[in-house]
Amino acid sequence: MKIHEYQAKAVLKKYGVAVPRGEMVENREQAEAAAKSLFDQGASGVVVKAQIHAGGRGKGGGVKIAKSVAEAGELAGKMLGMTLVTHQTGPEGRVVRRLLIEETLPIERELYLGIVLDRAEAKPVFMASQAGGMEIEQVAEENPDAIVKEYIAPGMGLEPFQARKLAFRLGLKPEQISQAVKFMTGLYKAFEETDSSLMEINPFITCSDGRLFALDAKMNFDDNALFRHPELKELRDVTEEDPLEVEASKYSLNYIKLDGNVGCMVNGAGLAMATMDIIKYAGGMPANFLDVGGGANAEQVAHAFEILLSDKNVKAVLINIFGGILRVDTLAKGVVEAANKTKIQLPVVLRLEGTNVEQGREILQQSGLNFIVAETMKDAAEKVVAAAGKA
């Protein structure tokens, strides 16, 4: 689950991480009031920042500096409701519904801090770089040596000596080291205690007066751990998510929309990935990742089918099920129920194996619906790609 910058900064502030003073607003009047409050507190200017779940906002026109209350209100009026297009949103962009009004700071240097899970090492890794303000992927590609890494031993947390190593490698001044250690320790504690999957401070800034701040903040959380954090679950903004993905989450379905025209319904993430690969190998393009899971019932399968068909780009459907926990007859009942309800006109290719496969095939044969049956995954991929091309 992703959250907005202003929400991430509120979380980090609780862990002692220094963030600029600011306030989230949803209309021009609130923006002017927030700007006035910051100017009254001594701010020399304010930053009007669009709040969407995507990076590159500054280049897209979603970050502007105002030198007066009136200018902040004018910028807010223009920004709210605009469709902000960045390299991460895609050409369709995202509608700006919220802004963060924040104090400007006397920036001296822009640095980078980030924490992710390194699956190869099976440990969290704390990354730092002097190339702040740039996309870390670009830095990694062009100058990988510019990224310093410290791996965190499970159960130990970020050790003070590790934080000091990172601070020295960032070229911080001696008088800033202890401040940086506190900053990084708080950052890692927030990452660990909130079950984050990603923490990114870009840029992490030093000020001309020696202070250190998280000028931007990005946090993603592990969806599987959200049951432990009801307060974080409330931060979800469904307007920033694909409507079909939001609908799928209501029924505990794992659905991700893609750009192709072959709809996929599979049980098991590994099989789903293999199915998408073999569709591409056959010359097609998957329209989605849809894992109904091992314990799905007929109702969930029916909902999954309806969600899959709600994508107007889908020209043919491949159902690839290996029945283990999810029995094939259960899947078949759900498919028939959804097909009758939606009055589907698209070609549907099925490749079924596993528990109760004969009963499942019998249900499909007796349904009176025109399904295309495949024997192998390769056969199924070739048939669905051909059917999508004719649709």
Coordinates of C-alpha atoms in Angstrom, one line a residue, residues 25 27-36 38-39 45-49 64-80 99-102:
V25 CA -5.0 21.3 2.0
N27 CA -8.9 23.9 -1.6
R28 CA -7.6 27.4 -2.2
E29 CA -8.9 28.9 1.0
Q30 CA -7.1 26.2 3.1
A31 CA -4.0 26.8 1.1
E32 CA -3.9 30.5 1.8
A33 CA -4.6 29.9 5.5
A34 CA -1.7 27.3 5.7
A35 CA 0.6 29.7 3.8
K36 CA -0.3 32.6 6.1
L38 CA 3.9 29.5 7.9
F39 CA 4.7 33.1 7.0
G45 CA 8.5 31.3 1.3
V46 CA 6.2 28.3 0.9
V47 CA 6.2 25.3 -1.5
V48 CA 3.0 24.2 -3.0
K49 CA 3.3 20.4 -3.7
K64 CA 6.0 25.4 -7.1
I65 CA 7.4 28.0 -4.8
A66 CA 5.3 31.0 -3.6
K67 CA 6.7 34.2 -2.0
S68 CA 3.3 35.4 -0.6
V69 CA 0.0 34.2 0.6
A70 CA -1.8 35.4 -2.5
E71 CA 0.7 33.6 -4.8
A72 CA 0.3 30.4 -2.8
G73 CA -3.5 30.7 -3.2
E74 CA -3.1 31.3 -7.0
L75 CA -0.8 28.4 -7.4
A76 CA -3.1 26.1 -5.4
G77 CA -6.1 27.2 -7.5
K78 CA -4.3 26.2 -10.7
M79 CA -2.9 23.0 -9.3
L80 CA -6.0 21.5 -7.7
L99 CA -1.7 19.7 -1.9
L100 CA 1.0 20.0 0.8
I101 CA 1.8 23.6 1.7
E102 CA 5.3 23.5 3.2

